[in-house]
PDB file of C-alpha atoms in Angstrom:
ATOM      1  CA  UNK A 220     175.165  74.837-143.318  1.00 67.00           C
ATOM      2  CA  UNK A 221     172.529  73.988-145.501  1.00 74.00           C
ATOM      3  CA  UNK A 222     168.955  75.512-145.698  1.00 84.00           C
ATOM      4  CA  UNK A 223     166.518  74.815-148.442  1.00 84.00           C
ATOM      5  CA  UNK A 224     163.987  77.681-148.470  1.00 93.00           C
ATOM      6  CA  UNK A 225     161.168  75.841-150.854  1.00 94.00           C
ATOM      7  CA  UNK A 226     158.511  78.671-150.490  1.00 96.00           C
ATOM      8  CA  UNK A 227     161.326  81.005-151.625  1.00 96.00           C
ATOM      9  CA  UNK A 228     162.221  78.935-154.092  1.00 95.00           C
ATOM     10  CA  UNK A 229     158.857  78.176-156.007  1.00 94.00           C
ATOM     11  CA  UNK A 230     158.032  82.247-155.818  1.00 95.00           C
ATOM     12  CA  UNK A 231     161.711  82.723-157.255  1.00 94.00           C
ATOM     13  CA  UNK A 232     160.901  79.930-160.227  1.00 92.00           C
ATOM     14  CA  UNK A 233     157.785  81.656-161.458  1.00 91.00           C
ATOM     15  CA  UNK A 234     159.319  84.903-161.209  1.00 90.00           C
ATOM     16  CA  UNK A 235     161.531  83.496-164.199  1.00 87.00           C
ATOM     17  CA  UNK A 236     159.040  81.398-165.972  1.00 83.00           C
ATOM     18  CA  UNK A 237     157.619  82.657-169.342  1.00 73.00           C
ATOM     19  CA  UNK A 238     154.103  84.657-167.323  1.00 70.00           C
ATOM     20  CA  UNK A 239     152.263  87.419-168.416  1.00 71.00           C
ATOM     21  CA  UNK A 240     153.297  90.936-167.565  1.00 73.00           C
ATOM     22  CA  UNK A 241     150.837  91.419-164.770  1.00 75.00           C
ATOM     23  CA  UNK A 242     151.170  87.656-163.180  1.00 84.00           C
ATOM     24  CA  UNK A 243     154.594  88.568-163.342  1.00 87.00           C
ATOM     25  CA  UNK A 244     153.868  91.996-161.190  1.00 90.00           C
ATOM     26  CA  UNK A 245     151.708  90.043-159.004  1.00 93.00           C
ATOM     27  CA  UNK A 246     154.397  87.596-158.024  1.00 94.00           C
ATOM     28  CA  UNK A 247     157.311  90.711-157.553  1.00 94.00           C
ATOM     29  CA  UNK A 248     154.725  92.304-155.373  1.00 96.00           C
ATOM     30  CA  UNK A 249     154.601  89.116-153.262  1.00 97.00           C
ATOM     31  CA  UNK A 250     157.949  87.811-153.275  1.00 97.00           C
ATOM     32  CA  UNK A 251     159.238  91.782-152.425  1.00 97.00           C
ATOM     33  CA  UNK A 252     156.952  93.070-150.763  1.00 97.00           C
ATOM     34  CA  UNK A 253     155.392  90.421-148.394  1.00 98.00           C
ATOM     35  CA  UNK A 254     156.935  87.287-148.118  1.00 98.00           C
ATOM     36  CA  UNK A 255     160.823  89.376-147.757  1.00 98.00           C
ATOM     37  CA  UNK A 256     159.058  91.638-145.315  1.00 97.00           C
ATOM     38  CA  UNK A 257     157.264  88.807-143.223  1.00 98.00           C
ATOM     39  CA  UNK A 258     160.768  87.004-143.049  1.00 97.00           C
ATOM     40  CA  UNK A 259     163.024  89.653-142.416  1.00 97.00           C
ATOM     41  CA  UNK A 260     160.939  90.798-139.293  1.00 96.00           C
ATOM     42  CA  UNK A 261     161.473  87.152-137.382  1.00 97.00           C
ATOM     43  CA  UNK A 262     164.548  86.962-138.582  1.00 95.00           C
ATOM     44  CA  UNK A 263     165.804  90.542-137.291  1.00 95.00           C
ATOM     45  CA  UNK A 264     163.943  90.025-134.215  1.00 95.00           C
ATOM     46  CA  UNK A 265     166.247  89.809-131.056  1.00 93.00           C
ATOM     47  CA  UNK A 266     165.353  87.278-128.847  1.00 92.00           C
ATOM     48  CA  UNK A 267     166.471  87.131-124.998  1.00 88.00           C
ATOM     49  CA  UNK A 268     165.308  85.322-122.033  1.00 87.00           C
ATOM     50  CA  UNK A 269     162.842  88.178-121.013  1.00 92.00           C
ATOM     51  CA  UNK A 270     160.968  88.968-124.563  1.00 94.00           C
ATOM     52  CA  UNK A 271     160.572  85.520-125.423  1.00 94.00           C
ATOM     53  CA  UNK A 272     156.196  85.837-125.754  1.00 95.00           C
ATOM     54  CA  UNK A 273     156.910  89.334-127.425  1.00 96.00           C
ATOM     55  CA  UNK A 274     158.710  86.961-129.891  1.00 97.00           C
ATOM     56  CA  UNK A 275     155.752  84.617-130.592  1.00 97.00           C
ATOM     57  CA  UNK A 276     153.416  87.186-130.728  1.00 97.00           C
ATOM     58  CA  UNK A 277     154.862  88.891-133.197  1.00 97.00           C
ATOM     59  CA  UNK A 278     155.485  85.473-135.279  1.00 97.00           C
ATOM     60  CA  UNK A 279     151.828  84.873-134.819  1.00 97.00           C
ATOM     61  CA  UNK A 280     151.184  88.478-136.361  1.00 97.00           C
ATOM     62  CA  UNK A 281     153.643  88.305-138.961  1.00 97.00           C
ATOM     63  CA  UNK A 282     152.965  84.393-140.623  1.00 98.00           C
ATOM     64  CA  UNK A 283     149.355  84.971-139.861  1.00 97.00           C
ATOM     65  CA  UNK A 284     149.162  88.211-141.657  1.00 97.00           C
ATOM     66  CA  UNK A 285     151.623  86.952-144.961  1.00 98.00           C
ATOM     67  CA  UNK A 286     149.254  83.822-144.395  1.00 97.00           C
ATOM     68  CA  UNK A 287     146.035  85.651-145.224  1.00 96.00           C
ATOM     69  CA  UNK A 288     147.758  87.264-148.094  1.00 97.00           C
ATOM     70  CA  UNK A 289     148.980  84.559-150.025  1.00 97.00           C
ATOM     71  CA  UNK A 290     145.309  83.181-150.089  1.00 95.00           C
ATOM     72  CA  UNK A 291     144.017  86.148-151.396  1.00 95.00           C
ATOM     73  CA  UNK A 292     146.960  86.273-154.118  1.00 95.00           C
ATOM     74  CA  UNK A 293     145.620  82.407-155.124  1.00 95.00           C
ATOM     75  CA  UNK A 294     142.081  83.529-155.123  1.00 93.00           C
ATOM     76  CA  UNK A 295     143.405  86.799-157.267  1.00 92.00           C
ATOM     77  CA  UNK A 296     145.027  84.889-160.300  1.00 92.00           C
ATOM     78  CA  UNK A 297     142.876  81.529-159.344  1.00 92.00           C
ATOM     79  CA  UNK A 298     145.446  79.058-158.042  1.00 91.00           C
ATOM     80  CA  UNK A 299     143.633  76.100-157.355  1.00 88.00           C
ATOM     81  CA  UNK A 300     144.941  74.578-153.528  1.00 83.00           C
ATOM     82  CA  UNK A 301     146.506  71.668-155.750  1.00 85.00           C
ATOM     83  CA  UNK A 302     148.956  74.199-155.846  1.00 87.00           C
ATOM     84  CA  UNK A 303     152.130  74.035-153.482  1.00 90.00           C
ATOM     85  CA  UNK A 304     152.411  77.551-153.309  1.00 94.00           C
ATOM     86  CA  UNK A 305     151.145  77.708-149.874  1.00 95.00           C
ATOM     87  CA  UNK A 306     151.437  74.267-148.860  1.00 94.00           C
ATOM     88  CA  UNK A 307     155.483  74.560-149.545  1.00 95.00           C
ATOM     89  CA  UNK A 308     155.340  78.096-146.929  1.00 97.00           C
ATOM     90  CA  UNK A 309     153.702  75.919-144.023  1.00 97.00           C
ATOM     91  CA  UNK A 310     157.363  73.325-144.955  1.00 95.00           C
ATOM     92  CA  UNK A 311     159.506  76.490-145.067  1.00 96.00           C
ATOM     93  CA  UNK A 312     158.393  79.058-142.031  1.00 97.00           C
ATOM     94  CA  UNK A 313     160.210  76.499-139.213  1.00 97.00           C
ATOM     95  CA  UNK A 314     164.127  78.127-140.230  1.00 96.00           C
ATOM     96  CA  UNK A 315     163.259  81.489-139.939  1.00 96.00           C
ATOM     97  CA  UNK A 316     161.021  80.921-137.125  1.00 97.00           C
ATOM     98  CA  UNK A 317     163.006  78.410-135.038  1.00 96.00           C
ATOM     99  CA  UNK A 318     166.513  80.459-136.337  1.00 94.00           C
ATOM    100  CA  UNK A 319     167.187  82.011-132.627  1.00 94.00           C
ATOM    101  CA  UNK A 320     167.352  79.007-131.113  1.00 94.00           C
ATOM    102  CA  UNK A 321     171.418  78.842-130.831  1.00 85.00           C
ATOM    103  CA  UNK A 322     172.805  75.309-131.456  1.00 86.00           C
ATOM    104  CA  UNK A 323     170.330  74.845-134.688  1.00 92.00           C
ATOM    105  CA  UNK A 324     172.631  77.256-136.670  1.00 87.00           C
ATOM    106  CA  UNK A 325     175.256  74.322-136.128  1.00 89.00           C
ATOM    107  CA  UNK A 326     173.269  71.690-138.196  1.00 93.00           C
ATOM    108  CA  UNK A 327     172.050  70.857-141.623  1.00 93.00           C
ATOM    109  CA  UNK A 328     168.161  71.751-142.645  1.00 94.00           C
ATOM    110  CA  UNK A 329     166.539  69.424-145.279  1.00 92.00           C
ATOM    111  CA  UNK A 330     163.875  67.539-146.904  1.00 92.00           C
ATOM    112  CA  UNK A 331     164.730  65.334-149.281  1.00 92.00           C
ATOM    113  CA  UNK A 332     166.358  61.892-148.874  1.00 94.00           C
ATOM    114  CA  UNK A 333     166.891  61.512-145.061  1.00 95.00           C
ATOM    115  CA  UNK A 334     168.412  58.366-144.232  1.00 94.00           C
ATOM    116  CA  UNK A 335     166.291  55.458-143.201  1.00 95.00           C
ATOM    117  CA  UNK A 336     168.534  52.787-143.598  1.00 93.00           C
ATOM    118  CA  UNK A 337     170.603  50.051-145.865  1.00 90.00           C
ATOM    119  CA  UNK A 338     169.393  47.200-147.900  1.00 88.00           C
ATOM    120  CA  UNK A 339     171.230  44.113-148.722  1.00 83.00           C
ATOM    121  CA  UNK A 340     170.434  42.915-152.123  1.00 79.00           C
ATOM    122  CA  UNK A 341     170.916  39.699-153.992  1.00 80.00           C
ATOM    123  CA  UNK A 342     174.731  40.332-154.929  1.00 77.00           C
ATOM    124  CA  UNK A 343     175.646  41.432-151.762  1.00 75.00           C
ATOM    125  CA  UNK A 344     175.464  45.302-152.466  1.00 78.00           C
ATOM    126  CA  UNK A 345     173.871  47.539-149.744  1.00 81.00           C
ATOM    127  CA  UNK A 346     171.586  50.356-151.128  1.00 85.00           C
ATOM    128  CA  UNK A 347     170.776  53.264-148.974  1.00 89.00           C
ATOM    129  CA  UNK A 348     167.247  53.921-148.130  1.00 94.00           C
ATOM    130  CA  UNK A 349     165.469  57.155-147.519  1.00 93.00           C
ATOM    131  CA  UNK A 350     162.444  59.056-146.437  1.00 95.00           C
ATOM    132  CA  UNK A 351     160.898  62.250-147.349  1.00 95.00           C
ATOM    133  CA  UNK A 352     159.669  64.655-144.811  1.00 96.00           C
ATOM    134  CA  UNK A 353     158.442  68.050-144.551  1.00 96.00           C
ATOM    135  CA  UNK A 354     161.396  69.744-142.275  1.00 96.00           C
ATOM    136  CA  UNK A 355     164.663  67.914-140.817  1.00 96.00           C
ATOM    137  CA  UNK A 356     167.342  68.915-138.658  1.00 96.00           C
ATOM    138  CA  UNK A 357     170.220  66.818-139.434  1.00 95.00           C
ATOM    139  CA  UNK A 358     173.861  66.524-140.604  1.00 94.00           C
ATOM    140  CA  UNK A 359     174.648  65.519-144.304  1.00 93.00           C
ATOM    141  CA  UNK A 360     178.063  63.474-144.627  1.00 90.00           C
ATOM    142  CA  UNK A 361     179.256  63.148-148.031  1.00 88.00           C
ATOM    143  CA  UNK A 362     182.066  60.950-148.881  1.00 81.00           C
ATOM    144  CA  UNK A 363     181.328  58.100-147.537  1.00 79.00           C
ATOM    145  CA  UNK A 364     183.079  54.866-149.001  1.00 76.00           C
ATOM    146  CA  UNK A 365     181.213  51.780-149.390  1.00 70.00           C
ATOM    147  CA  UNK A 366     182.771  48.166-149.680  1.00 68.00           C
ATOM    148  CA  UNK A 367     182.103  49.018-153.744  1.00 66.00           C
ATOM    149  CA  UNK A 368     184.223  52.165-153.471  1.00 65.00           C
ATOM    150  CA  UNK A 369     181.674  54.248-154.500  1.00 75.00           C
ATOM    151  CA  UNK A 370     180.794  57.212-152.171  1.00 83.00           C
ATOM    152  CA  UNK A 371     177.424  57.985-150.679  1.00 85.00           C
ATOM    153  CA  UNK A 372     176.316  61.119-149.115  1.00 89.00           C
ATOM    154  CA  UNK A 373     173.855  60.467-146.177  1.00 92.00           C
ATOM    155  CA  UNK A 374     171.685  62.740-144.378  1.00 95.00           C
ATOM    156  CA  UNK A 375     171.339  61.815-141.056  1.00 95.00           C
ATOM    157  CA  UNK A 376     168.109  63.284-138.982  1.00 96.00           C
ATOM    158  CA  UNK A 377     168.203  64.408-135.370  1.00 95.00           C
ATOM    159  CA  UNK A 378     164.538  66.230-135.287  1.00 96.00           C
ATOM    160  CA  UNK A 379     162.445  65.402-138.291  1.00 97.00           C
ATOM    161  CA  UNK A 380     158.532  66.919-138.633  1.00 97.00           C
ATOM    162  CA  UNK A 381     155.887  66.390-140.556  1.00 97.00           C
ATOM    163  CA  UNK A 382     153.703  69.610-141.422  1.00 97.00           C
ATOM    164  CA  UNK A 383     150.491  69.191-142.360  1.00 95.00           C
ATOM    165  CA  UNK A 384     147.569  71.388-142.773  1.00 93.00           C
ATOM    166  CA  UNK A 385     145.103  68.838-141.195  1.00 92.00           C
ATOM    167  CA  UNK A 386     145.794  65.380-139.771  1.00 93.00           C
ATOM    168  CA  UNK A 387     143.299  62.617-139.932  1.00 91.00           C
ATOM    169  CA  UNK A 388     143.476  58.929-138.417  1.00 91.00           C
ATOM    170  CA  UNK A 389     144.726  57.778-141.953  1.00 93.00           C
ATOM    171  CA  UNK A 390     147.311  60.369-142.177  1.00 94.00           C
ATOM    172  CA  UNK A 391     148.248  59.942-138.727  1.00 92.00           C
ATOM    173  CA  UNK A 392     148.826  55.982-139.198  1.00 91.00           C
ATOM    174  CA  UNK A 393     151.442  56.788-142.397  1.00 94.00           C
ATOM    175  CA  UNK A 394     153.289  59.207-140.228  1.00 94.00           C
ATOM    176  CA  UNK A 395     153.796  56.921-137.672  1.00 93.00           C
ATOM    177  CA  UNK A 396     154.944  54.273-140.012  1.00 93.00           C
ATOM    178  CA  UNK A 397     157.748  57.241-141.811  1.00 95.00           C
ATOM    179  CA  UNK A 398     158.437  57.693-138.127  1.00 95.00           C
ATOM    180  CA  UNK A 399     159.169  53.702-137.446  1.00 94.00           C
ATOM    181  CA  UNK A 400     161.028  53.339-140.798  1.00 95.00           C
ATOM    182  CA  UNK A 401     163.658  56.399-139.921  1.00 96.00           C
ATOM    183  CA  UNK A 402     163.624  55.979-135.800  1.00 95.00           C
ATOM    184  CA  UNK A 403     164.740  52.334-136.662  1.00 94.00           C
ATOM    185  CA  UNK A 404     167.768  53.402-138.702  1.00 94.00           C
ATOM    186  CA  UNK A 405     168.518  56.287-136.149  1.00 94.00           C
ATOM    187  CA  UNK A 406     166.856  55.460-132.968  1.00 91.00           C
ATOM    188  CA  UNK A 407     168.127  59.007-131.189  1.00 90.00           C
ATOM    189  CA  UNK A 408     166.540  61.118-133.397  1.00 94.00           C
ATOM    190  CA  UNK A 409     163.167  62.929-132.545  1.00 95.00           C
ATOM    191  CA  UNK A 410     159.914  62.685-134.500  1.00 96.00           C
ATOM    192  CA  UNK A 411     157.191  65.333-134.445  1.00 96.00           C
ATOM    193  CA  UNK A 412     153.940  66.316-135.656  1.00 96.00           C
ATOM    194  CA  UNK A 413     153.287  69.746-136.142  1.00 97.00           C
ATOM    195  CA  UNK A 414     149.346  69.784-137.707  1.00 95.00           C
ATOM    196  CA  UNK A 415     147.579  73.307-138.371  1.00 95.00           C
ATOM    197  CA  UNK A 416     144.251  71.155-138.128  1.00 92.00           C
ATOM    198  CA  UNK A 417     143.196  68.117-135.990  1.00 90.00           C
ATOM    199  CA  UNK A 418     140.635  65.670-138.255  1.00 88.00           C
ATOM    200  CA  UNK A 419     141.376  62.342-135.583  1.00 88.00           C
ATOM    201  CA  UNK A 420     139.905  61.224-132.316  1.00 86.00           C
ATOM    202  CA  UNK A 421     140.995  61.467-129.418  1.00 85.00           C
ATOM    203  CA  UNK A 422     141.486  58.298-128.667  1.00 85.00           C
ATOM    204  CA  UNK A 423     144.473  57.998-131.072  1.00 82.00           C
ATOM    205  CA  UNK A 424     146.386  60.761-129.063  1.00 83.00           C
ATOM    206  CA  UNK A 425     145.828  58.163-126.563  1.00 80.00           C
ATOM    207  CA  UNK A 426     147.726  55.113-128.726  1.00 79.00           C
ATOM    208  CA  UNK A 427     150.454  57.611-129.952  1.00 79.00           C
ATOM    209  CA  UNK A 428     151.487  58.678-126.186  1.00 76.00           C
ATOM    210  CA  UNK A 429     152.287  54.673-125.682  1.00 71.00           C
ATOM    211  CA  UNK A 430     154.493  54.662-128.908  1.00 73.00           C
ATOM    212  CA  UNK A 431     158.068  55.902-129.217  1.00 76.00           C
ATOM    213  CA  UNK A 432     157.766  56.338-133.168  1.00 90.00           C
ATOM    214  CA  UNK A 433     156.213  60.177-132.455  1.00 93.00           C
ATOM    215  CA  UNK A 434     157.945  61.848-129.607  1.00 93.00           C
ATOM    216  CA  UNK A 435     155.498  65.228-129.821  1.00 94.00           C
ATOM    217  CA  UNK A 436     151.955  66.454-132.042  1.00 94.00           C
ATOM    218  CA  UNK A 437     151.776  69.441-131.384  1.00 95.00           C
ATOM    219  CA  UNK A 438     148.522  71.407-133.187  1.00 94.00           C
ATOM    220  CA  UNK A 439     148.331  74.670-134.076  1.00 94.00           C
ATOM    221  CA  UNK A 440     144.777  75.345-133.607  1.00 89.00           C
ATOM    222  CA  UNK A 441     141.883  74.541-131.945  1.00 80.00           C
ATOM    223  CA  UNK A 442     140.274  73.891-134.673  1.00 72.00           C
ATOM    224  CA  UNK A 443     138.539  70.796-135.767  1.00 69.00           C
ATOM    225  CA  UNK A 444     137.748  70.408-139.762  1.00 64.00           C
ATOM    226  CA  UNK A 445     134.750  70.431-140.670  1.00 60.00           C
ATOM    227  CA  UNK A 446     133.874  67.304-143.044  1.00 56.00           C
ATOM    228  CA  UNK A 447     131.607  69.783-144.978  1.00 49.00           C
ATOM    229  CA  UNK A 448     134.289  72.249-145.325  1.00 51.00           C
ATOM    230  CA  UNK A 449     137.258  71.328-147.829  1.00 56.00           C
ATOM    231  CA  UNK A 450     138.767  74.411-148.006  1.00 77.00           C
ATOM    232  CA  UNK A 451     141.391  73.444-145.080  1.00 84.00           C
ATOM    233  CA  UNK A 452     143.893  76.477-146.219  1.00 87.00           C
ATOM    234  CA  UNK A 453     141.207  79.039-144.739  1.00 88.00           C
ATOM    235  CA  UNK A 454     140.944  77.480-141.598  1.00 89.00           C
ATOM    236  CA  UNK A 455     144.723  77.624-140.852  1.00 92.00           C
ATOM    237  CA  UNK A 456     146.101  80.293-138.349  1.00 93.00           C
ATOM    238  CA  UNK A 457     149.366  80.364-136.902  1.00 97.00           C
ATOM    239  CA  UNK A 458     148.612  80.821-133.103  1.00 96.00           C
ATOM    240  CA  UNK A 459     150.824  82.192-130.207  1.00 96.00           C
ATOM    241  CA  UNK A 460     150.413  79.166-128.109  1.00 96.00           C
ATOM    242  CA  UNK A 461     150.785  76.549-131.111  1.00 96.00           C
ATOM    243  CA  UNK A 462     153.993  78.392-131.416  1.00 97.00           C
ATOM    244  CA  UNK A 463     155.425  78.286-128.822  1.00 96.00           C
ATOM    245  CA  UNK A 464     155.153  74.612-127.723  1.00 97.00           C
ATOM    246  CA  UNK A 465     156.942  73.965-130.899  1.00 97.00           C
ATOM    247  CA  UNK A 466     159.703  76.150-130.476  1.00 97.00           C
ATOM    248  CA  UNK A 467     160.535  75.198-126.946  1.00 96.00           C
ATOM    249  CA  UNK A 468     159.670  71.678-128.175  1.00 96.00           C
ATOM    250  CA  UNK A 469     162.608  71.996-130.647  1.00 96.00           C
ATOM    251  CA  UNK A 470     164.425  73.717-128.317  1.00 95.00           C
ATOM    252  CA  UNK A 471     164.518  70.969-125.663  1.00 94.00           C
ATOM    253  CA  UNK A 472     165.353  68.383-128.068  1.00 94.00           C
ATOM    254  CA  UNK A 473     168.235  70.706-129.372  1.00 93.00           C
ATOM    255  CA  UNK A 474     169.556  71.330-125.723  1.00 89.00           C
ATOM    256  CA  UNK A 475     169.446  67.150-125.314  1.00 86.00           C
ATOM    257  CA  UNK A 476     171.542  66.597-127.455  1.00 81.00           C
ATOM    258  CA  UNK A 477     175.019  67.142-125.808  1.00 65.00           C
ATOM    259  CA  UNK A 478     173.983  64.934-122.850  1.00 62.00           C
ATOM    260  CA  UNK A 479     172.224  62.687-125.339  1.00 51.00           C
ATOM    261  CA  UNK A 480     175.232  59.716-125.428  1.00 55.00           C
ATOM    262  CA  UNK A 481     175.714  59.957-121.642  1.00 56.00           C
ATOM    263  CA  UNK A 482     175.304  56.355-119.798  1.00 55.00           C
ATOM    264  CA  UNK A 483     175.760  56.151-115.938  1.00 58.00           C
ATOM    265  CA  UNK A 484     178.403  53.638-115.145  1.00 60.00           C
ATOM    266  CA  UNK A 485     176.430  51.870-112.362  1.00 65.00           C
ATOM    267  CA  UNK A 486     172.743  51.810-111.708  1.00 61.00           C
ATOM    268  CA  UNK A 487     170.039  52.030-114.208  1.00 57.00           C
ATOM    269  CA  UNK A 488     171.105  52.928-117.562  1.00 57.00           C
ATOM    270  CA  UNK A 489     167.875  53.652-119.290  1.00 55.00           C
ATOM    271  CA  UNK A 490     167.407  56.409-116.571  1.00 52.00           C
ATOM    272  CA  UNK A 491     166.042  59.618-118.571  1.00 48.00           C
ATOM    273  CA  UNK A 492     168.240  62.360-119.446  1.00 45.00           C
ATOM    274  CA  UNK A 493     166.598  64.636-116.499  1.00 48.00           C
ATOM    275  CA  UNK A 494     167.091  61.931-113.989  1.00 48.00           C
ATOM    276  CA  UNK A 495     170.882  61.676-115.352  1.00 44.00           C
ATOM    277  CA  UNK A 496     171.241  65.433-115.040  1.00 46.00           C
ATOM    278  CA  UNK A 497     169.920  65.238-111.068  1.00 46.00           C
ATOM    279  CA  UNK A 498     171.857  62.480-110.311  1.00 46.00           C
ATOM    280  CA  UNK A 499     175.264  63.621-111.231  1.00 46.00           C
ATOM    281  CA  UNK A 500     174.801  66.715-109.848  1.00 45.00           C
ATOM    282  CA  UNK A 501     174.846  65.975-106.238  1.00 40.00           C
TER     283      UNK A 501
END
């Protein structure tokens, strides 16, 4: 089961690099004393049918409040928001945060290199293609043999989202091209947008319902930015009901997916997975 915890990470690398005494106490008291804290409270949190908004509100409290902090630890030893430092936490906070939801534990969680399908060069050798996104749920399958014997490990998606801080019509129009280039190469898998801040029109909520390349945008505030404001980061909250529609979002999509490669055998066989459900049962 593989989880790559990039916020961790980066604090973890600087806490090694060559710093100064204090930026080195600075970091310990984040890394120890915060971020550890923030996770260890939504991940020792036990969620049941009948506490389920106790559960986002205390998310909301906890990633706002660690949030809040780590902005005030950038403006403390002047990290510019070039920086991934926080960028890399808005990545990370889904596999804590979506952790309770039962068959996720049963898949692969990555970033880097999900498959997006084969090329056929000019001798006749197929190269693997691949995508970058901000979180995945997938499988990785190593050991692959191709016709050249050599062996390919290939992450394969099932819910793949991007994670932005804001989201504007430019922005929008690349992640619905990632979206094309991996949905082609695995059409069952599930695309979303998760965006802290909404910089587009309306109207293109509009185009993107009509398009199967982004199954959900779901936005975390109700927020607008501001073209006079550039300093996105302080904008961002992590709200209760921008929670929740993602993780029962992701938990739909993750409840799918054992009745995902069920056809009826007579009848209309692009019927939706609800309509399968109903019609089987009687």
């Amino acid at each position: 089961m593989i989880r790559n915890y990039v916020h961790e990470n980066y604090l973890k690398n600087k806490l090694n690099e060559k710093k100064s005494k204090n930026s080195k106490i600075y970091y310990k008291e984040l890394y120890e004393n915060h971020y550890l804290v923030m996770r260890k409270q939504i991940e020792s949190f036990k969620l049941n049918e009948y506490n389920r908004d106790e559960y986002f509100e205390l998310c909301s409290a906890e990633l706002t409040t660690y949030w809040k902090y780590l902005l005030s630890f950038m403006n403390k030893l002047g990290i510019s928001s070039n920086s991934k430092i926080h960028t890399n936490f808005l990545e990370e906070f889904s596999i804590y945060f979506l952790s309770k939801i039962p068959k996720i534990n049963e898949f692969d969680i990555f970033t880097k290199n999900v498959f997006s399908g084969f090329k056929l060069n000019y001798n006749g050798e197929l190269k693997q293609l691949y995508k970058d996104v901000d979180f995945c749920i997938g499988k990785e399958i190593s050991g692959i043999k191709m016709p050249n014997e050599e062996e390919l490990t290939i992450k394969i998606p099932i819910i793949f989202v991007e994670v932005k801080s804001y989201t504007d019509a430019t922005m929008l129009g690349e992640i619905v091209n990632t979206s094309r280039k991996i949905k082609n190469a695995v059409p069952n898998s599930k695309s979303i947008l998760l965006s802290f801040l909404k910089a587009f029109k309306d109207d293109h909520i509009y185009e993107i319902a009509g398009d199967s390349y982004i199954n959900e945008i779901i936005l975390m505030t109700n927020k607008s930015r501001s073209k006079s404001n550039n300093d996105v980061k302080n904008q961002i909250s992590f709200t209760k009901k921008g929670l929740k529609d993602y993780y029962i979002t992701i938990e739909k999509y993750m409840n799918e997916l054992n009745k995902a490669d069920k056809v009826n055998n007579i009848g209309s066989l692009l019927t939706t997975i609800e309509n399968y459900k109903e019609e089987n049962e009687v």
